[in-house]
Coordinates of C-alpha atoms in Angstrom, one line a residue:
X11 CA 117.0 -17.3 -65.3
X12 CA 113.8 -15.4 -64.6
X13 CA 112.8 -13.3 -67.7
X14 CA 111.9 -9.9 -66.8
X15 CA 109.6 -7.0 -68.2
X16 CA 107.3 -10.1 -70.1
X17 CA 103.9 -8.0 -71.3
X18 CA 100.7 -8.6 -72.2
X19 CA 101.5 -7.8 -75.8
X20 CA 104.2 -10.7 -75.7
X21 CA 101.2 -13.1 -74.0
X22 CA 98.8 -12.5 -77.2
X23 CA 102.0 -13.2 -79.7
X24 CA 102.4 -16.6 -78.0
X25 CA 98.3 -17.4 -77.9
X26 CA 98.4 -15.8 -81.6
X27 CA 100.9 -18.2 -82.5
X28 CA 99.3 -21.2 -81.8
X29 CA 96.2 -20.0 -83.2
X30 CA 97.5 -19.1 -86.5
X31 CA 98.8 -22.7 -86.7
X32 CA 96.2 -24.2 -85.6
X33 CA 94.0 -22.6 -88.6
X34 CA 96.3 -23.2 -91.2
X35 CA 96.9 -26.7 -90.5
X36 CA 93.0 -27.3 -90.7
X37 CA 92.7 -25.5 -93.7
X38 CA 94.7 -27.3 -95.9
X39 CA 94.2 -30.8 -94.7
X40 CA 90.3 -30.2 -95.0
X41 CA 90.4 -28.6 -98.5
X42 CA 92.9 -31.5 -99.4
X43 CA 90.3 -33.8 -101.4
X44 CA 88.8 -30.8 -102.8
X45 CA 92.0 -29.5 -104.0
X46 CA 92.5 -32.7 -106.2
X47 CA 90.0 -33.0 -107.1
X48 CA 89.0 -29.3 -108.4
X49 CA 92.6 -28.0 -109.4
X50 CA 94.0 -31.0 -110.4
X51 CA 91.5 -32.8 -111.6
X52 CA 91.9 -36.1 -109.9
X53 CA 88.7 -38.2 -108.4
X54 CA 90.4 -41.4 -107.8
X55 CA 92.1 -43.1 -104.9
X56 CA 91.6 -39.8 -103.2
X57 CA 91.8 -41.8 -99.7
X58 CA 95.3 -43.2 -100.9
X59 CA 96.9 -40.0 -101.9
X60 CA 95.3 -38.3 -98.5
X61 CA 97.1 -40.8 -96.7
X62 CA 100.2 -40.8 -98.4
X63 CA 100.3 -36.8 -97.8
X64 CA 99.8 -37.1 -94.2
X65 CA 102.6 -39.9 -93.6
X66 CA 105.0 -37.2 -95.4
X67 CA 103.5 -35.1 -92.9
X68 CA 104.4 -37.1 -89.7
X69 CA 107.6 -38.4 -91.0
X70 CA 109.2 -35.2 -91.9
X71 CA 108.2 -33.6 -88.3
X72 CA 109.9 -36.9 -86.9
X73 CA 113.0 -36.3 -88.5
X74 CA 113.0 -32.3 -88.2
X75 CA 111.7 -31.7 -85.0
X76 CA 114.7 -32.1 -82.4
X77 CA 116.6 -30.4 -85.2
X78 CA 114.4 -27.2 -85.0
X79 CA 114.5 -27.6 -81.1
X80 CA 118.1 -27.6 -81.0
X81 CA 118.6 -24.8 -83.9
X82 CA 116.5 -22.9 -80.8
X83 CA 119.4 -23.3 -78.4
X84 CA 121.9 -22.7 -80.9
X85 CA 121.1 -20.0 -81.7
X86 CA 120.3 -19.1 -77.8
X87 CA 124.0 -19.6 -77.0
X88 CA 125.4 -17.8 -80.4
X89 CA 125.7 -13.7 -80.1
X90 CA 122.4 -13.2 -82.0
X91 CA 120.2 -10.2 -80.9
X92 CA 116.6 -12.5 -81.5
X93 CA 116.3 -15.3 -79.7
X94 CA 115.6 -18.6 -81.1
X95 CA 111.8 -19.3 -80.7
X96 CA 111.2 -15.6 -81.8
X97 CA 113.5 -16.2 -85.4
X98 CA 112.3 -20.2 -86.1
X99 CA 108.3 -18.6 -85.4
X100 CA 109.1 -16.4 -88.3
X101 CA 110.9 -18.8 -90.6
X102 CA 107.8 -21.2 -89.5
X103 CA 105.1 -19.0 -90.6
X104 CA 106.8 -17.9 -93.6
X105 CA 107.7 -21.4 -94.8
X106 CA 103.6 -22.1 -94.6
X107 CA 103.2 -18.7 -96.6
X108 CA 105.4 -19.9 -99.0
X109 CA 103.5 -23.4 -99.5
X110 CA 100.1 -21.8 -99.6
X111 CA 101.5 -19.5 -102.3
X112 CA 103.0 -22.3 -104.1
X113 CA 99.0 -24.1 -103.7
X114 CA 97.2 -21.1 -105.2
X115 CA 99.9 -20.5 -108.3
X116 CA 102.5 -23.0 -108.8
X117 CA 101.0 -26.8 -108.0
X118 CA 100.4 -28.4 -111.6
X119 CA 100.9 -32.0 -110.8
X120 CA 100.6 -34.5 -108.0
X121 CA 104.4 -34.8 -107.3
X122 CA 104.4 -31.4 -107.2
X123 CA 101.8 -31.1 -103.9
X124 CA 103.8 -34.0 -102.3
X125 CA 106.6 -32.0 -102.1
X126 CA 105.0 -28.3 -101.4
X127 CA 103.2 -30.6 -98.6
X128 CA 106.5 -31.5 -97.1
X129 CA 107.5 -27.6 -97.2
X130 CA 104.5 -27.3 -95.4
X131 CA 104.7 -29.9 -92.6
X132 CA 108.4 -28.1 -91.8
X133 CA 106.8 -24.8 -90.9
X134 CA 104.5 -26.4 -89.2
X135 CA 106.9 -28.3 -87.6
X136 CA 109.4 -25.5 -86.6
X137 CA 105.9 -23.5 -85.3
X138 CA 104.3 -26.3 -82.6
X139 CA 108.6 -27.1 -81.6
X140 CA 108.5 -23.7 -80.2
X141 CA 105.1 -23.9 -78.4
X142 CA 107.0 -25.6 -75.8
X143 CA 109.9 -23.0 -75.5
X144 CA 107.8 -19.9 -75.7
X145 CA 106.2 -21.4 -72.9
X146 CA 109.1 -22.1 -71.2
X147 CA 109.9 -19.0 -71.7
X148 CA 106.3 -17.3 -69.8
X149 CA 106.5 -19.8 -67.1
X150 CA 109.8 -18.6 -65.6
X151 CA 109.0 -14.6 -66.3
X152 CA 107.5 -12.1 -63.8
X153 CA 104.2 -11.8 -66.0
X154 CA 101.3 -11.8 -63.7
X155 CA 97.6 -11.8 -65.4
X156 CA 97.2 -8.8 -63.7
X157 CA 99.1 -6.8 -66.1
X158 CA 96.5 -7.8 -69.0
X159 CA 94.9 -4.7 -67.2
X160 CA 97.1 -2.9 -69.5
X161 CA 96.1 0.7 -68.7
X162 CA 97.1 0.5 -65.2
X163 CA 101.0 1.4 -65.1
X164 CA 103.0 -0.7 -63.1
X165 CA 106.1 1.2 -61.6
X166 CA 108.1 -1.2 -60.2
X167 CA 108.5 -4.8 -60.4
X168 CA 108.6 -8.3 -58.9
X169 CA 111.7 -8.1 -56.3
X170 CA 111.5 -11.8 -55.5
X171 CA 113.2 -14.3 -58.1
X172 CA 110.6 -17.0 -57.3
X173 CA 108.2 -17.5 -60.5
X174 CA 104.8 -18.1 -59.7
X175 CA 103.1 -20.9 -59.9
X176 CA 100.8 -20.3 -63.0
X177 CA 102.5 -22.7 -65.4
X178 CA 99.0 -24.6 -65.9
X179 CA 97.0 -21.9 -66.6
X180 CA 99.5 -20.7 -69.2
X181 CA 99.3 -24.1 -70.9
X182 CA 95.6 -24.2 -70.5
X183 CA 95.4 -21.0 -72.3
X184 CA 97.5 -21.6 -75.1
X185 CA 95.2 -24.9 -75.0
X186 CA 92.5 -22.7 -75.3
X187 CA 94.0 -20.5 -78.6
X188 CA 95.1 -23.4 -80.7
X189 CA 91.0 -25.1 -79.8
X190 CA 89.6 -21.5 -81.1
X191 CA 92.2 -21.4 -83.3
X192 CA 90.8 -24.8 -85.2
X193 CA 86.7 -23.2 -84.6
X194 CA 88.0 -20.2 -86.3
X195 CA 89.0 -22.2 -89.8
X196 CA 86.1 -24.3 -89.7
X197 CA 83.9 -21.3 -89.6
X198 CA 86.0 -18.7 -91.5
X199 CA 88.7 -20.0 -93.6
X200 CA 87.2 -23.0 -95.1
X201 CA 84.0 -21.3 -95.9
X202 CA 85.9 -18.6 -97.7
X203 CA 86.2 -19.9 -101.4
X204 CA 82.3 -20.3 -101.0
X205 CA 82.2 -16.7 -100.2
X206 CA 84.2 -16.4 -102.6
X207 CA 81.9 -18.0 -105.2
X208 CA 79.0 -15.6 -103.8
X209 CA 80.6 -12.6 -104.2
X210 CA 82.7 -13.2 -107.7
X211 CA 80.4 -15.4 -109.8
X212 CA 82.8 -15.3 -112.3
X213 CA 85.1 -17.2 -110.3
X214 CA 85.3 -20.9 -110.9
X215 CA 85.5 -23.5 -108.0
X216 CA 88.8 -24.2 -109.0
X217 CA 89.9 -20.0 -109.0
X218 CA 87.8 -19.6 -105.4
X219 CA 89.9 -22.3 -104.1
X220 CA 93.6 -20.8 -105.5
X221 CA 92.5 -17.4 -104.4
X222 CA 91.5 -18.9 -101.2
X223 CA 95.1 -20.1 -100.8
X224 CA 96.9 -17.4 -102.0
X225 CA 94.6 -15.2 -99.2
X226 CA 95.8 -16.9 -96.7
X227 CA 99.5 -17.0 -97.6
X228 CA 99.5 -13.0 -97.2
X229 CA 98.0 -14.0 -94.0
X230 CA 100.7 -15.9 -92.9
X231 CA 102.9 -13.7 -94.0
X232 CA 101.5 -11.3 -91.7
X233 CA 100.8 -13.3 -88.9
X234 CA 105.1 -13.6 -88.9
X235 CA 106.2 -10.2 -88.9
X236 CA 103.6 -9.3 -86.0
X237 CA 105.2 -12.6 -84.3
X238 CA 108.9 -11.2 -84.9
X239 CA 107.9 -7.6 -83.9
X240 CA 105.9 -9.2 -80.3
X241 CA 107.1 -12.2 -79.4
X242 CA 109.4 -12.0 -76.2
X243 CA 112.9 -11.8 -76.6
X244 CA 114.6 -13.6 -73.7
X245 CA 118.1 -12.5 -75.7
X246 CA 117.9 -8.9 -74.8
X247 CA 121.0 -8.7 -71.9
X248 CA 118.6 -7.0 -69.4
X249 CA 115.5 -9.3 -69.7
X250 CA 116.7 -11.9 -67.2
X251 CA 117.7 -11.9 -63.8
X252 CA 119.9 -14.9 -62.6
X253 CA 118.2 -17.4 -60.2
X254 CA 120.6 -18.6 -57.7
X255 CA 118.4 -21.7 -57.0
X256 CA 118.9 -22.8 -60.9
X257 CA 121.6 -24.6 -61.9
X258 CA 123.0 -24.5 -66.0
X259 CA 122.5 -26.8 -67.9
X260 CA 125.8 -26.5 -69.8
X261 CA 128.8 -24.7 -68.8
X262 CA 129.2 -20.8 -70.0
X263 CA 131.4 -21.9 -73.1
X264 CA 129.3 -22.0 -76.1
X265 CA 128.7 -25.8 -77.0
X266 CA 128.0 -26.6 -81.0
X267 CA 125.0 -28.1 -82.6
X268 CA 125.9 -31.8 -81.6
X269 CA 127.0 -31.5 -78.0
X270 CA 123.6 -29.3 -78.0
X271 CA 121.9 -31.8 -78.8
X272 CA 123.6 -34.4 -77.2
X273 CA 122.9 -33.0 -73.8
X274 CA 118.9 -32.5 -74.5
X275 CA 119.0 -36.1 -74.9
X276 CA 121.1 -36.9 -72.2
X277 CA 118.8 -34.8 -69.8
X278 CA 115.7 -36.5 -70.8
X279 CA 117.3 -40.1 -69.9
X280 CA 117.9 -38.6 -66.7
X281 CA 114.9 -37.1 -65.7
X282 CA 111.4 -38.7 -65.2
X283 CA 109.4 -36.1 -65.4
X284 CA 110.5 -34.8 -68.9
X285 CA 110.1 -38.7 -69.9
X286 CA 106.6 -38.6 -68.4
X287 CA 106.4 -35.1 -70.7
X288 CA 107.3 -37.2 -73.9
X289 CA 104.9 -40.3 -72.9
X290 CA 102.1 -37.5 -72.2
X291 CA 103.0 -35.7 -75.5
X292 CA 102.4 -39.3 -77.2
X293 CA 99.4 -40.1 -76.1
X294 CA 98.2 -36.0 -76.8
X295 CA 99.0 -36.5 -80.5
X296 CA 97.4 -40.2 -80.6
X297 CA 94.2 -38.9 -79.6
X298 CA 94.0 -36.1 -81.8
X299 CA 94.0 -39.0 -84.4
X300 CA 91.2 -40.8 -83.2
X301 CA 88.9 -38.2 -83.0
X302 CA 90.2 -36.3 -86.6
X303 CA 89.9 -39.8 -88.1
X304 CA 88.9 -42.4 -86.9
X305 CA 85.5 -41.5 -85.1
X306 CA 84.1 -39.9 -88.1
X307 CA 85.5 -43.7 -90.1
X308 CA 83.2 -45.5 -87.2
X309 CA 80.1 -43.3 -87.7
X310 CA 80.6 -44.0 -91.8
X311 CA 81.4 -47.6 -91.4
X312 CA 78.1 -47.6 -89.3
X313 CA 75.6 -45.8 -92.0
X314 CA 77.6 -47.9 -95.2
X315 CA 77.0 -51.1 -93.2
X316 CA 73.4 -50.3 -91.8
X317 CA 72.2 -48.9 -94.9
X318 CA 71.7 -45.6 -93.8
X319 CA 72.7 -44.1 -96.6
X320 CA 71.7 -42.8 -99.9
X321 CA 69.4 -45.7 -101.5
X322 CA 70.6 -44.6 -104.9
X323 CA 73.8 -44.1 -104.2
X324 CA 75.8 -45.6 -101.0
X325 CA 78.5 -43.3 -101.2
X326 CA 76.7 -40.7 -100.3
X327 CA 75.9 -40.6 -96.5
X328 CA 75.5 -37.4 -95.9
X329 CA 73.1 -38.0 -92.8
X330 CA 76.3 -39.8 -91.4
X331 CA 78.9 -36.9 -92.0
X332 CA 76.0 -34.7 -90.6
X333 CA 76.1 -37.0 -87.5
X334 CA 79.9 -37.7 -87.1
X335 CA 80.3 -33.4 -87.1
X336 CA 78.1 -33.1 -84.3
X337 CA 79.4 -35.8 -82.4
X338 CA 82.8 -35.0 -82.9
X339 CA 81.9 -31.1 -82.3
X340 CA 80.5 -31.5 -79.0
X341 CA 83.5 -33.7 -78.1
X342 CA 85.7 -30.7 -78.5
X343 CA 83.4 -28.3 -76.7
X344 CA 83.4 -30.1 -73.7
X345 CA 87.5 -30.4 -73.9
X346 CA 87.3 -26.9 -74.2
X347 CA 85.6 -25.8 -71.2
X348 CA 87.4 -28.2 -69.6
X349 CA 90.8 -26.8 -70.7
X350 CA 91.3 -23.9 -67.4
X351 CA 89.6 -26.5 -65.4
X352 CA 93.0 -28.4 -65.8
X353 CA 94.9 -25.2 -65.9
X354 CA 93.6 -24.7 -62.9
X355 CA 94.3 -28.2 -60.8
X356 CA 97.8 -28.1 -62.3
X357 CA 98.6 -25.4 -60.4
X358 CA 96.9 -26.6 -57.3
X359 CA 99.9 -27.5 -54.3
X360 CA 97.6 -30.7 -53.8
X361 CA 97.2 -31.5 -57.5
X362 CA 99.9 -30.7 -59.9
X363 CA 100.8 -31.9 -63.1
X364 CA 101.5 -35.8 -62.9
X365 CA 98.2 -36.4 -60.9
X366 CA 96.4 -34.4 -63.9
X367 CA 98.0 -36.8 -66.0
X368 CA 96.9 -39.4 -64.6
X369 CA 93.8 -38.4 -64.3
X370 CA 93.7 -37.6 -68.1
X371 CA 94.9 -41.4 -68.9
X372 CA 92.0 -43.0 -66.4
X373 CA 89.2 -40.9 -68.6
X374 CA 91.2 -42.0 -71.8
X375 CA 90.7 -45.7 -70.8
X376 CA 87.2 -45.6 -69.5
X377 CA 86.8 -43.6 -73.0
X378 CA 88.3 -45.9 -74.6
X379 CA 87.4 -49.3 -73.7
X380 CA 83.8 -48.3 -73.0
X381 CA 83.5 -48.2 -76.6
X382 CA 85.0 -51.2 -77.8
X383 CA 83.4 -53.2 -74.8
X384 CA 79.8 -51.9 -76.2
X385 CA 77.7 -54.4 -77.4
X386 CA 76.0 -51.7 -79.8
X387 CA 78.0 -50.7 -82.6
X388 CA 75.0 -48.2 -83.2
X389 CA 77.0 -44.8 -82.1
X390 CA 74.2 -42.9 -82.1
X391 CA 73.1 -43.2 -78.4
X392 CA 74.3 -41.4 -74.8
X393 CA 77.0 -43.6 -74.4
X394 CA 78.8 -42.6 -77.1
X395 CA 78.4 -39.1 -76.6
X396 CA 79.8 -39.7 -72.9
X397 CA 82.8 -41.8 -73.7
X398 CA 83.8 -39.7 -76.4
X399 CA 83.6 -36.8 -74.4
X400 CA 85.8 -38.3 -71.8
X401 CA 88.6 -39.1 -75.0
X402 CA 88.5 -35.4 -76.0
X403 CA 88.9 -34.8 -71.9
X404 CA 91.8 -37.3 -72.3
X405 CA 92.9 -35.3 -75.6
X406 CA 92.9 -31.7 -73.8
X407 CA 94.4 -32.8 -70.4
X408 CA 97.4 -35.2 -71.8
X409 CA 98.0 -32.0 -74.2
X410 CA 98.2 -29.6 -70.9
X411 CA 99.7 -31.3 -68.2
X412 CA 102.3 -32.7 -71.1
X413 CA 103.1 -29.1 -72.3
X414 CA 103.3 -27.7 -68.0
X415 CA 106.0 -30.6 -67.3
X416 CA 107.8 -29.8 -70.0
X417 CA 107.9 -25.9 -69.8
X418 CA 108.4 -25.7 -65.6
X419 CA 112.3 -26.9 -66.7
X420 CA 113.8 -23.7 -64.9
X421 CA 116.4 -23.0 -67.6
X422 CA 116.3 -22.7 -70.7
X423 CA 119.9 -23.8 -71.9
X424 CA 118.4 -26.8 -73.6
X425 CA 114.5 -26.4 -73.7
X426 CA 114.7 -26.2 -77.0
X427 CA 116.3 -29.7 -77.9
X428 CA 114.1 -31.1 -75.0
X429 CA 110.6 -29.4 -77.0
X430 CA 112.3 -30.8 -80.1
X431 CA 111.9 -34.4 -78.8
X432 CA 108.4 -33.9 -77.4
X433 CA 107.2 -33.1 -80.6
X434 CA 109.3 -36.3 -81.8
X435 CA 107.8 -38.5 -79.9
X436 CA 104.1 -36.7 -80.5
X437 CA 104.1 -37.5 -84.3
X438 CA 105.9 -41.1 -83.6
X439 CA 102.2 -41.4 -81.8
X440 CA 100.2 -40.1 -84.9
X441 CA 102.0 -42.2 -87.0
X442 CA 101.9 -45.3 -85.1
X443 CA 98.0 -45.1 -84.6
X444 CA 97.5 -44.1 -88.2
X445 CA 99.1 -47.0 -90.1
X446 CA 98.7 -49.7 -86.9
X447 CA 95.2 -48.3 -86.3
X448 CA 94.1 -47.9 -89.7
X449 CA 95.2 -51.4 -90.9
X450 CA 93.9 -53.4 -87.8
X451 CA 90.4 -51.3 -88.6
X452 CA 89.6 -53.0 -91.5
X453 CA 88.8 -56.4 -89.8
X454 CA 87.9 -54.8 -86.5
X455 CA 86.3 -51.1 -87.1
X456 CA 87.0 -49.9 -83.2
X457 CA 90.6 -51.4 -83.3
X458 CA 92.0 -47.6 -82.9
X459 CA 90.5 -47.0 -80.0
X460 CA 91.7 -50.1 -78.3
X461 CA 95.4 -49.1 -79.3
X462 CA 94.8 -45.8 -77.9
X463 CA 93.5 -47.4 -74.6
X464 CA 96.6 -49.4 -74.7
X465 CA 98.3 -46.3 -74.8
X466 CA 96.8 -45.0 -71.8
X467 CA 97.5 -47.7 -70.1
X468 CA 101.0 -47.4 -70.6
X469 CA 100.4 -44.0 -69.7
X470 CA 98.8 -45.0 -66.6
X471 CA 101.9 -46.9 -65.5
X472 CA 104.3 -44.3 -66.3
X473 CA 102.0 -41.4 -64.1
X474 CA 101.4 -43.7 -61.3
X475 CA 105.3 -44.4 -61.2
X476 CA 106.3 -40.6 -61.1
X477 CA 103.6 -40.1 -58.7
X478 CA 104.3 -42.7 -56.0
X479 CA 108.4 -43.3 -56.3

């Protein structure tokens, strides 16, 4: 199927999507230690309860995701008018309205946040499912980036069925939105209950904080109606024209939720490069760890150890937090600007998608093991700036190339089931590097990024299989 009349408005819906996430999510797991400690009033085994919220984060998007994904294709092969992406975006962003709301007025206890955390991590969850489809759902349309020059009227469109081949720089873009999307909280939404402060000096930190919350659940709020009104819908009976090169996935009689299902797995055990996808998507989520965590862990471990920090009081290193920001910032510049560069040799005839990979997984594993083979444990030299830069190039291009593999499918009978297990087997990577990394780091601080190197070598293997058999 090739979905027809796809506009620029529908394009910014999709970018705005991922972007609105994106925000959210950094939000609240940055204002998380604050939150205890201001609205609930709790200063001890912060690092414990941080932890313990973010392994109800990664199991619950385990268990939901291929769920979600497959509620998209239900509902894709029921008589509804919205398609599925379009309805489980606005049941995503409304959830994470709900659990904001529930931050700023209803959290009085710890158990409480656990569980309004676990609303959360399911509209997150049902949000980055879809990425995947939406995409899907751009790559196979007749949108060209021509028509972002919106006030020239196009009269007629594309004749041929043949989509083009921009499927990278889609993926790079919507790489692009969720990067800005996390630059955008730092600067904006976590400065706001300071604002806040400024403004109202009446307002306590713990008020600045709820009313920062509550703020940002009419944001979400808003953020999903615009998404239902703009957001394609591939449902609409004259939006797709039939490819006769694609073949469906399921026969024409409507299959249930199990057989759904079912047949998302059975497609990915049959088809390397959707297994490639999920290995890619692994690794992508992995890496995101390292540098969220565990670099900023190294550079404290460093300053604690060195005694670099405070003489009067140890715990406070604020030179070290100052350094780790910076180091991790300009590690996500540099994967950045190097986001259309990958867009850009995806869709290359001489390139494409599996080569990028494993050109991501080679800079992973020089990134990688170039730190833990360093002598110097000091990480405040060239070298680290260098091999950290090539893990966030590992980070950005495993995200990309994951995401194009994924989304060039040319049908979308069960994309949905197959996005569903992609994020699956992303948070089994988060969660695996989070416990396995964090426990072997307490004998052996750069043990996580030797288990991400492992990773890439495995990713390595896989890429050089699919790109040579």
């Amino acid at each position: 199927m090739i979905n027809t009349n796809y506009t620029f408005k529908n394009l910014l819906a999709f970018n705005v999507s991922g972007f609105a996430c994106v925000a959210f999510i950094v939000f609240l797991t940055s204002t998380q230690p604050f939150y205890l400690n201001e609205v609930l009033d709790i200063n001890h085994n912060l690092g414990n309860i941080i932890g313990n919220l973010g392994l109800i984060d990664e199991i619950l998007c385990i268990l939901s995701s291929p769920l979600i994904g497959t509620l998209n294709d239900r509902i894709n092969t029921s008589s509804w008018r919205l398609n599925g992406a379009k309805i489980i975006q606005f049941i995503g962003f409304s959830i994470i309205s709900l659990s904001l709301f529930s931050y700023a007025k209803l959290i009085n206890s710890l158990n409480k946040m656990y569980f309004v955390r676990g609303v959360f991590a399911i509209g997150v969850t049902s949000i980055m499912s879809m990425i995947p489809v939406l995409l899907n759902e751009l790559s196979n349309s007749d949108f060209e980036f021509k028509k972002i020059v919106f006030w020239r009227r196009r009269h007629h469109h594309r004749e041929s069925n043949e989509v083009s081949n921009k499927n990278g720089k889609y993926s790079a873009l919507i790489g692009i939105s969720t990067g800005l999307g996390a630059i955008f909280s730092v600067s904006m939404f976590l400065t706001l209950p300071v604002r806040l402060n400024d403004n109202y000096p009446n307002l306590s930190n713990k008020s600045s904080l709820q009313l920062s919350y509550l703020i940002l659940s009419i944001l979400s709020i808003i953020v999903a109606i615009y998404l239902l009104i703009f957001l394609y819908n591939s449902n609409k009976s004259n939006n797709q024209v039939v490819n006769p090169e694609s073949q469906p996935l399921l026969p024409s009689t409507k299959p249930n939720y199990l057989q759904l299902l079912h047949h998302g797995i059975k497609i990915s055990s049959n088809n390397s490069k959707i297994q490639l996808s999920f290995v890619g998507s692994f690794v992508a989520r992995s890496t995101t760890v390292l540098t969220a965590v565990f670099i900023p862990l190294w550079v404290y471990h460093f300053y604690h150890d060195s005694g670099k920090c405070d003489a009067l009081d140890k715990n406070n290193c604020y030179d070290g937090y100052i350094f780790a920001a910076i180091l991790t910032g300009v590690a996500q510049t540099i994967g950045l600007i190097l986001s259309p560069i990958w867009g850009i040799l995806i869709d290359h005839r001489k390139v494409g998608s599996t080569l990028c990979l494993l050109l991501s997984s080679i800079l992973g594993l020089v990134g990688c093991f170039g730190i833990c083979f360093n002598s110097n444990l000091d990480p405040r030299n060239f070298h680290t700036f260098f091999f950290v830069s090539l893990i966030s190039s590992l980070q950005i291009g495993s995200v990309i190339t994951s995401m194009s593999l994924l989304s060039s499918l040319q049908s979308d009978t069960s994309i949905g089931s197959l996005s569903g297990l992609y994020s699956l087997c992303g948070g089994l990577g988060i969660l695996i590097l989070n416990k396995v990394g964090g426990l072997w780091s307490d004998s052996w601080i750069l043990a996580p990024f030797a288990l991400l190197g492992a990773f890439n070598i495995l990713l390595t293997i896989t890429s050089s299989y699919n790109l040579y058999k």
